[in-house]
Short mmCIF file of N, CA and C in Angstrom, two decimals:
data_model
loop_
_atom_site.label_atom_id
_atom_site.label_comp_id
_atom_site.label_asym_id
_atom_site.label_seq_id
_atom_site.Cartn_x
_atom_site.Cartn_y
_atom_site.Cartn_z
N GLN A 1 -145.46 63.57 51.27
CA GLN A 1 -145.86 62.18 51.26
C GLN A 1 -147.34 62.08 51.59
N LEU A 2 -147.96 61.06 51.05
CA LEU A 2 -149.38 60.87 51.27
C LEU A 2 -149.65 60.39 52.69
N GLN A 3 -150.64 61.00 53.35
CA GLN A 3 -151.05 60.61 54.69
C GLN A 3 -152.55 60.42 54.72
N LEU A 4 -153.00 59.48 55.55
CA LEU A 4 -154.41 59.19 55.73
C LEU A 4 -154.77 59.38 57.20
N VAL A 5 -155.79 60.19 57.47
CA VAL A 5 -156.24 60.47 58.83
C VAL A 5 -157.68 60.03 58.96
N GLN A 6 -157.94 59.14 59.93
CA GLN A 6 -159.24 58.57 60.12
C GLN A 6 -159.98 59.21 61.28
N SER A 7 -161.31 59.12 61.24
CA SER A 7 -162.16 59.55 62.33
C SER A 7 -163.48 58.80 62.26
N GLY A 8 -164.26 58.87 63.34
CA GLY A 8 -165.61 58.33 63.32
C GLY A 8 -165.83 57.04 64.08
N GLY A 9 -164.79 56.46 64.66
CA GLY A 9 -164.97 55.24 65.43
C GLY A 9 -165.59 55.52 66.79
N GLY A 10 -165.81 54.45 67.54
CA GLY A 10 -166.37 54.60 68.87
C GLY A 10 -167.14 53.39 69.31
N LEU A 11 -167.92 53.58 70.37
CA LEU A 11 -168.75 52.54 70.96
C LEU A 11 -170.18 52.70 70.51
N VAL A 12 -170.80 51.61 70.07
CA VAL A 12 -172.17 51.65 69.61
C VAL A 12 -172.87 50.36 70.04
N GLN A 13 -174.17 50.45 70.27
CA GLN A 13 -174.95 49.27 70.64
C GLN A 13 -175.24 48.40 69.43
N PRO A 14 -175.46 47.10 69.64
CA PRO A 14 -175.87 46.25 68.52
C PRO A 14 -177.09 46.82 67.81
N GLY A 15 -177.06 46.78 66.49
CA GLY A 15 -178.11 47.36 65.68
C GLY A 15 -177.91 48.82 65.34
N GLY A 16 -176.93 49.46 65.96
CA GLY A 16 -176.66 50.86 65.71
C GLY A 16 -175.83 51.08 64.47
N SER A 17 -175.48 52.36 64.25
CA SER A 17 -174.76 52.76 63.05
C SER A 17 -173.59 53.67 63.39
N LEU A 18 -172.57 53.63 62.56
CA LEU A 18 -171.44 54.55 62.62
C LEU A 18 -171.01 54.87 61.20
N ARG A 19 -170.38 56.03 61.03
CA ARG A 19 -169.77 56.36 59.76
C ARG A 19 -168.30 56.70 59.99
N LEU A 20 -167.43 55.95 59.35
CA LEU A 20 -166.01 56.20 59.40
C LEU A 20 -165.60 57.10 58.25
N SER A 21 -164.64 57.99 58.50
CA SER A 21 -164.11 58.87 57.48
C SER A 21 -162.61 58.72 57.40
N CYS A 22 -162.07 58.93 56.22
CA CYS A 22 -160.63 58.87 56.00
C CYS A 22 -160.26 59.95 55.00
N VAL A 23 -159.42 60.90 55.43
CA VAL A 23 -159.03 62.03 54.61
C VAL A 23 -157.59 61.85 54.14
N ALA A 24 -157.38 61.96 52.85
CA ALA A 24 -156.05 61.85 52.26
C ALA A 24 -155.47 63.23 52.03
N SER A 25 -154.18 63.39 52.33
CA SER A 25 -153.50 64.65 52.12
C SER A 25 -152.06 64.39 51.68
N GLY A 26 -151.40 65.43 51.20
CA GLY A 26 -150.00 65.32 50.82
C GLY A 26 -149.75 64.65 49.49
N PHE A 27 -150.77 64.62 48.65
CA PHE A 27 -150.63 63.99 47.34
C PHE A 27 -150.96 65.01 46.26
N SER A 28 -150.10 65.13 45.27
CA SER A 28 -150.34 66.06 44.17
C SER A 28 -151.31 65.43 43.19
N GLY A 29 -152.53 65.91 43.22
CA GLY A 29 -153.57 65.36 42.39
C GLY A 29 -154.70 64.79 43.23
N SER A 30 -155.58 64.06 42.60
CA SER A 30 -156.72 63.46 43.27
C SER A 30 -156.36 62.04 43.67
N ALA A 31 -156.03 61.87 44.93
CA ALA A 31 -155.55 60.58 45.40
C ALA A 31 -156.59 59.48 45.20
N LEU A 32 -157.86 59.83 45.41
CA LEU A 32 -158.90 58.82 45.32
C LEU A 32 -159.21 58.43 43.88
N ASP A 33 -158.74 59.21 42.92
CA ASP A 33 -158.82 58.82 41.52
C ASP A 33 -157.59 58.01 41.10
N TYR A 34 -156.45 58.34 41.69
CA TYR A 34 -155.21 57.70 41.32
C TYR A 34 -155.10 56.29 41.89
N PHE A 35 -155.62 56.10 43.10
CA PHE A 35 -155.55 54.82 43.79
C PHE A 35 -156.94 54.20 43.94
N GLN A 36 -156.95 52.89 44.14
CA GLN A 36 -158.13 52.22 44.64
C GLN A 36 -158.18 52.43 46.15
N VAL A 37 -159.38 52.50 46.71
CA VAL A 37 -159.53 52.79 48.13
C VAL A 37 -160.42 51.75 48.78
N GLY A 38 -160.13 51.47 50.05
CA GLY A 38 -160.92 50.48 50.74
C GLY A 38 -160.75 50.54 52.24
N TRP A 39 -161.41 49.61 52.91
CA TRP A 39 -161.37 49.48 54.36
C TRP A 39 -161.03 48.05 54.74
N VAL A 40 -160.18 47.93 55.76
CA VAL A 40 -159.73 46.65 56.29
C VAL A 40 -159.92 46.68 57.80
N ARG A 41 -160.25 45.55 58.39
CA ARG A 41 -160.40 45.50 59.84
C ARG A 41 -159.63 44.32 60.42
N GLN A 42 -159.26 44.46 61.70
CA GLN A 42 -158.57 43.40 62.39
C GLN A 42 -159.03 43.35 63.84
N ALA A 43 -159.55 42.20 64.24
CA ALA A 43 -159.94 41.97 65.61
C ALA A 43 -158.83 41.20 66.33
N PRO A 44 -158.71 41.36 67.65
CA PRO A 44 -157.67 40.65 68.39
C PRO A 44 -157.74 39.15 68.16
N GLY A 45 -156.59 38.56 67.85
CA GLY A 45 -156.51 37.13 67.64
C GLY A 45 -157.04 36.64 66.32
N LYS A 46 -157.45 37.54 65.45
CA LYS A 46 -157.98 37.15 64.15
C LYS A 46 -157.14 37.74 63.03
N GLU A 47 -157.25 37.14 61.86
CA GLU A 47 -156.55 37.64 60.70
C GLU A 47 -157.19 38.93 60.19
N ARG A 48 -156.39 39.73 59.53
CA ARG A 48 -156.89 40.94 58.92
C ARG A 48 -157.89 40.60 57.83
N GLU A 49 -159.00 41.34 57.79
CA GLU A 49 -160.08 41.05 56.87
C GLU A 49 -160.38 42.27 56.01
N GLY A 50 -160.35 42.09 54.71
CA GLY A 50 -160.79 43.14 53.80
C GLY A 50 -162.30 43.28 53.88
N VAL A 51 -162.77 44.49 54.15
CA VAL A 51 -164.20 44.75 54.35
C VAL A 51 -164.85 45.24 53.07
N SER A 52 -164.24 46.24 52.44
CA SER A 52 -164.86 46.87 51.28
C SER A 52 -163.82 47.64 50.50
N CYS A 53 -164.07 47.82 49.22
CA CYS A 53 -163.23 48.69 48.40
C CYS A 53 -164.06 49.24 47.26
N ILE A 54 -163.54 50.31 46.66
CA ILE A 54 -164.22 50.96 45.56
C ILE A 54 -163.20 51.39 44.52
N SER A 55 -163.57 51.25 43.27
CA SER A 55 -162.74 51.70 42.16
C SER A 55 -163.32 53.01 41.63
N ALA A 56 -162.54 54.10 41.75
CA ALA A 56 -163.02 55.39 41.27
C ALA A 56 -163.19 55.41 39.76
N SER A 57 -162.40 54.61 39.06
CA SER A 57 -162.43 54.64 37.60
C SER A 57 -163.77 54.16 37.05
N ASP A 58 -164.37 53.17 37.67
CA ASP A 58 -165.64 52.66 37.17
C ASP A 58 -166.74 52.66 38.23
N GLY A 59 -166.42 53.04 39.47
CA GLY A 59 -167.39 53.09 40.54
C GLY A 59 -167.80 51.74 41.09
N ASP A 60 -167.16 50.68 40.67
CA ASP A 60 -167.50 49.35 41.13
C ASP A 60 -167.12 49.18 42.60
N THR A 61 -168.00 48.56 43.37
CA THR A 61 -167.76 48.36 44.79
C THR A 61 -167.73 46.88 45.12
N TYR A 62 -167.00 46.56 46.20
CA TYR A 62 -166.88 45.19 46.66
C TYR A 62 -167.05 45.17 48.17
N TYR A 63 -167.71 44.11 48.67
CA TYR A 63 -167.94 43.94 50.08
C TYR A 63 -167.70 42.49 50.47
N SER A 64 -167.14 42.30 51.65
CA SER A 64 -167.03 40.95 52.18
C SER A 64 -168.42 40.41 52.49
N ASP A 65 -168.54 39.10 52.47
CA ASP A 65 -169.85 38.49 52.73
C ASP A 65 -170.38 38.86 54.11
N SER A 66 -169.50 39.06 55.06
CA SER A 66 -169.93 39.33 56.43
C SER A 66 -170.57 40.70 56.60
N VAL A 67 -170.30 41.65 55.69
CA VAL A 67 -170.85 43.00 55.83
C VAL A 67 -171.79 43.38 54.70
N LYS A 68 -171.90 42.55 53.70
CA LYS A 68 -172.71 42.87 52.53
C LYS A 68 -174.15 43.15 52.94
N GLY A 69 -174.70 44.24 52.43
CA GLY A 69 -176.05 44.65 52.76
C GLY A 69 -176.15 45.53 53.97
N ARG A 70 -175.08 45.65 54.75
CA ARG A 70 -175.08 46.47 55.96
C ARG A 70 -174.13 47.66 55.87
N PHE A 71 -173.01 47.50 55.16
CA PHE A 71 -172.01 48.56 55.04
C PHE A 71 -172.05 49.15 53.64
N THR A 72 -171.70 50.44 53.54
CA THR A 72 -171.66 51.12 52.26
C THR A 72 -170.39 51.97 52.18
N ILE A 73 -169.60 51.78 51.13
CA ILE A 73 -168.42 52.58 50.91
C ILE A 73 -168.74 53.68 49.89
N SER A 74 -168.18 54.86 50.10
CA SER A 74 -168.37 55.96 49.17
C SER A 74 -167.18 56.90 49.25
N THR A 75 -167.06 57.77 48.26
CA THR A 75 -165.96 58.73 48.21
C THR A 75 -166.48 60.11 47.87
N ASP A 76 -165.75 61.11 48.33
CA ASP A 76 -165.95 62.50 47.91
C ASP A 76 -164.60 62.95 47.39
N VAL A 77 -164.43 62.89 46.08
CA VAL A 77 -163.13 63.17 45.48
C VAL A 77 -162.69 64.60 45.75
N ALA A 78 -163.62 65.55 45.70
CA ALA A 78 -163.28 66.95 45.94
C ALA A 78 -162.72 67.17 47.33
N LYS A 79 -163.17 66.39 48.30
CA LYS A 79 -162.71 66.50 49.67
C LYS A 79 -161.62 65.48 50.01
N ASN A 80 -161.21 64.69 49.04
CA ASN A 80 -160.19 63.65 49.25
C ASN A 80 -160.55 62.74 50.42
N THR A 81 -161.81 62.37 50.49
CA THR A 81 -162.32 61.62 51.63
C THR A 81 -163.04 60.36 51.18
N VAL A 82 -162.80 59.28 51.90
CA VAL A 82 -163.52 58.03 51.70
C VAL A 82 -164.29 57.73 52.98
N TYR A 83 -165.50 57.21 52.83
CA TYR A 83 -166.38 56.93 53.95
C TYR A 83 -166.74 55.45 54.00
N LEU A 84 -167.04 54.99 55.19
CA LEU A 84 -167.65 53.68 55.36
C LEU A 84 -168.84 53.84 56.31
N ARG A 85 -170.04 53.73 55.76
CA ARG A 85 -171.25 53.77 56.55
C ARG A 85 -171.58 52.36 57.01
N MET A 86 -171.69 52.17 58.32
CA MET A 86 -171.92 50.87 58.90
C MET A 86 -173.26 50.87 59.61
N ASN A 87 -174.18 50.09 59.11
CA ASN A 87 -175.51 49.95 59.69
C ASN A 87 -175.69 48.55 60.28
N SER A 88 -176.70 48.41 61.13
CA SER A 88 -177.04 47.12 61.72
C SER A 88 -175.82 46.43 62.31
N LEU A 89 -175.06 47.17 63.09
CA LEU A 89 -173.80 46.65 63.60
C LEU A 89 -174.02 45.49 64.58
N LYS A 90 -173.10 44.54 64.52
CA LYS A 90 -173.12 43.35 65.34
C LYS A 90 -171.88 43.30 66.21
N PRO A 91 -171.93 42.60 67.35
CA PRO A 91 -170.73 42.47 68.18
C PRO A 91 -169.53 41.94 67.41
N GLU A 92 -169.74 41.05 66.46
CA GLU A 92 -168.64 40.51 65.69
C GLU A 92 -168.00 41.51 64.74
N ASP A 93 -168.60 42.69 64.60
CA ASP A 93 -167.98 43.77 63.83
C ASP A 93 -166.92 44.52 64.64
N THR A 94 -166.81 44.22 65.92
CA THR A 94 -165.82 44.88 66.77
C THR A 94 -164.41 44.60 66.25
N ALA A 95 -163.66 45.67 65.98
CA ALA A 95 -162.32 45.54 65.42
C ALA A 95 -161.70 46.92 65.30
N VAL A 96 -160.42 46.95 64.98
CA VAL A 96 -159.78 48.17 64.54
C VAL A 96 -159.93 48.25 63.02
N TYR A 97 -160.44 49.37 62.55
CA TYR A 97 -160.69 49.57 61.12
C TYR A 97 -159.64 50.51 60.54
N TYR A 98 -159.11 50.13 59.40
CA TYR A 98 -158.08 50.90 58.71
C TYR A 98 -158.56 51.27 57.31
N CYS A 99 -158.35 52.51 56.90
CA CYS A 99 -158.54 52.84 55.50
C CYS A 99 -157.25 52.56 54.75
N ASN A 100 -157.38 52.27 53.49
CA ASN A 100 -156.27 51.78 52.69
C ASN A 100 -156.38 52.32 51.27
N LEU A 101 -155.32 52.94 50.78
CA LEU A 101 -155.20 53.32 49.39
C LEU A 101 -154.13 52.44 48.77
N PHE A 102 -154.42 51.89 47.61
CA PHE A 102 -153.49 50.95 47.01
C PHE A 102 -153.57 50.99 45.49
N GLY A 103 -152.50 50.48 44.88
CA GLY A 103 -152.41 50.42 43.43
C GLY A 103 -151.10 50.97 42.93
N ARG A 104 -150.78 50.65 41.71
CA ARG A 104 -149.56 51.12 41.05
C ARG A 104 -148.31 50.80 41.88
N GLY A 105 -148.32 49.66 42.54
CA GLY A 105 -147.19 49.22 43.33
C GLY A 105 -147.02 49.93 44.65
N ARG A 106 -148.00 50.71 45.08
CA ARG A 106 -147.91 51.43 46.34
C ARG A 106 -149.09 51.09 47.24
N ASP A 107 -148.90 51.34 48.55
CA ASP A 107 -149.87 50.93 49.55
C ASP A 107 -149.78 51.90 50.73
N TYR A 108 -150.88 52.56 51.08
CA TYR A 108 -150.91 53.53 52.17
C TYR A 108 -152.02 53.17 53.14
N TRP A 109 -151.77 53.43 54.44
CA TRP A 109 -152.69 53.05 55.50
C TRP A 109 -152.98 54.21 56.43
N GLY A 110 -154.23 54.28 56.90
CA GLY A 110 -154.57 55.19 57.97
C GLY A 110 -154.09 54.66 59.30
N GLN A 111 -154.28 55.47 60.36
CA GLN A 111 -153.77 55.09 61.67
C GLN A 111 -154.62 54.05 62.38
N GLY A 112 -155.81 53.79 61.87
CA GLY A 112 -156.73 52.85 62.48
C GLY A 112 -157.65 53.52 63.49
N THR A 113 -158.86 53.02 63.58
CA THR A 113 -159.81 53.53 64.56
C THR A 113 -160.61 52.36 65.14
N GLN A 114 -160.83 52.39 66.45
CA GLN A 114 -161.51 51.31 67.14
C GLN A 114 -163.01 51.44 66.98
N VAL A 115 -163.65 50.34 66.58
CA VAL A 115 -165.11 50.23 66.56
C VAL A 115 -165.48 49.11 67.53
N THR A 116 -166.28 49.44 68.53
CA THR A 116 -166.72 48.47 69.52
C THR A 116 -168.23 48.42 69.52
N VAL A 117 -168.78 47.24 69.31
CA VAL A 117 -170.23 47.03 69.29
C VAL A 117 -170.58 46.19 70.51
N SER A 118 -171.27 46.79 71.45
CA SER A 118 -171.56 46.12 72.71
C SER A 118 -172.76 46.77 73.38
N SER A 119 -173.51 45.97 74.15
CA SER A 119 -174.59 46.51 74.95
C SER A 119 -174.10 47.12 76.24
#
């Protein structure tokens, strides 16, 4: 079965940067080609928010208005890894971040990683 393992979260000061990674395993083939991939975050007391996604078929990327210009999504298909580079972080970016593979009637989630932006 397909599994997603995340890393790269932590505590960072406002204006700092982090890079999140998500590695897919247990899938016969190139998971990041077969599925669309993205990142979702959820802060306490708030609704889940889609942050970014990328289509491997055409390379098209999407970003929420709140992160546009600051975050960058990318993939390394050979390593079955999706990344989220987060620059110019703000306290309001504090949340648990989840990687997500979806499409073809299926939906897979990473375990989540905490990102805290604070002085």
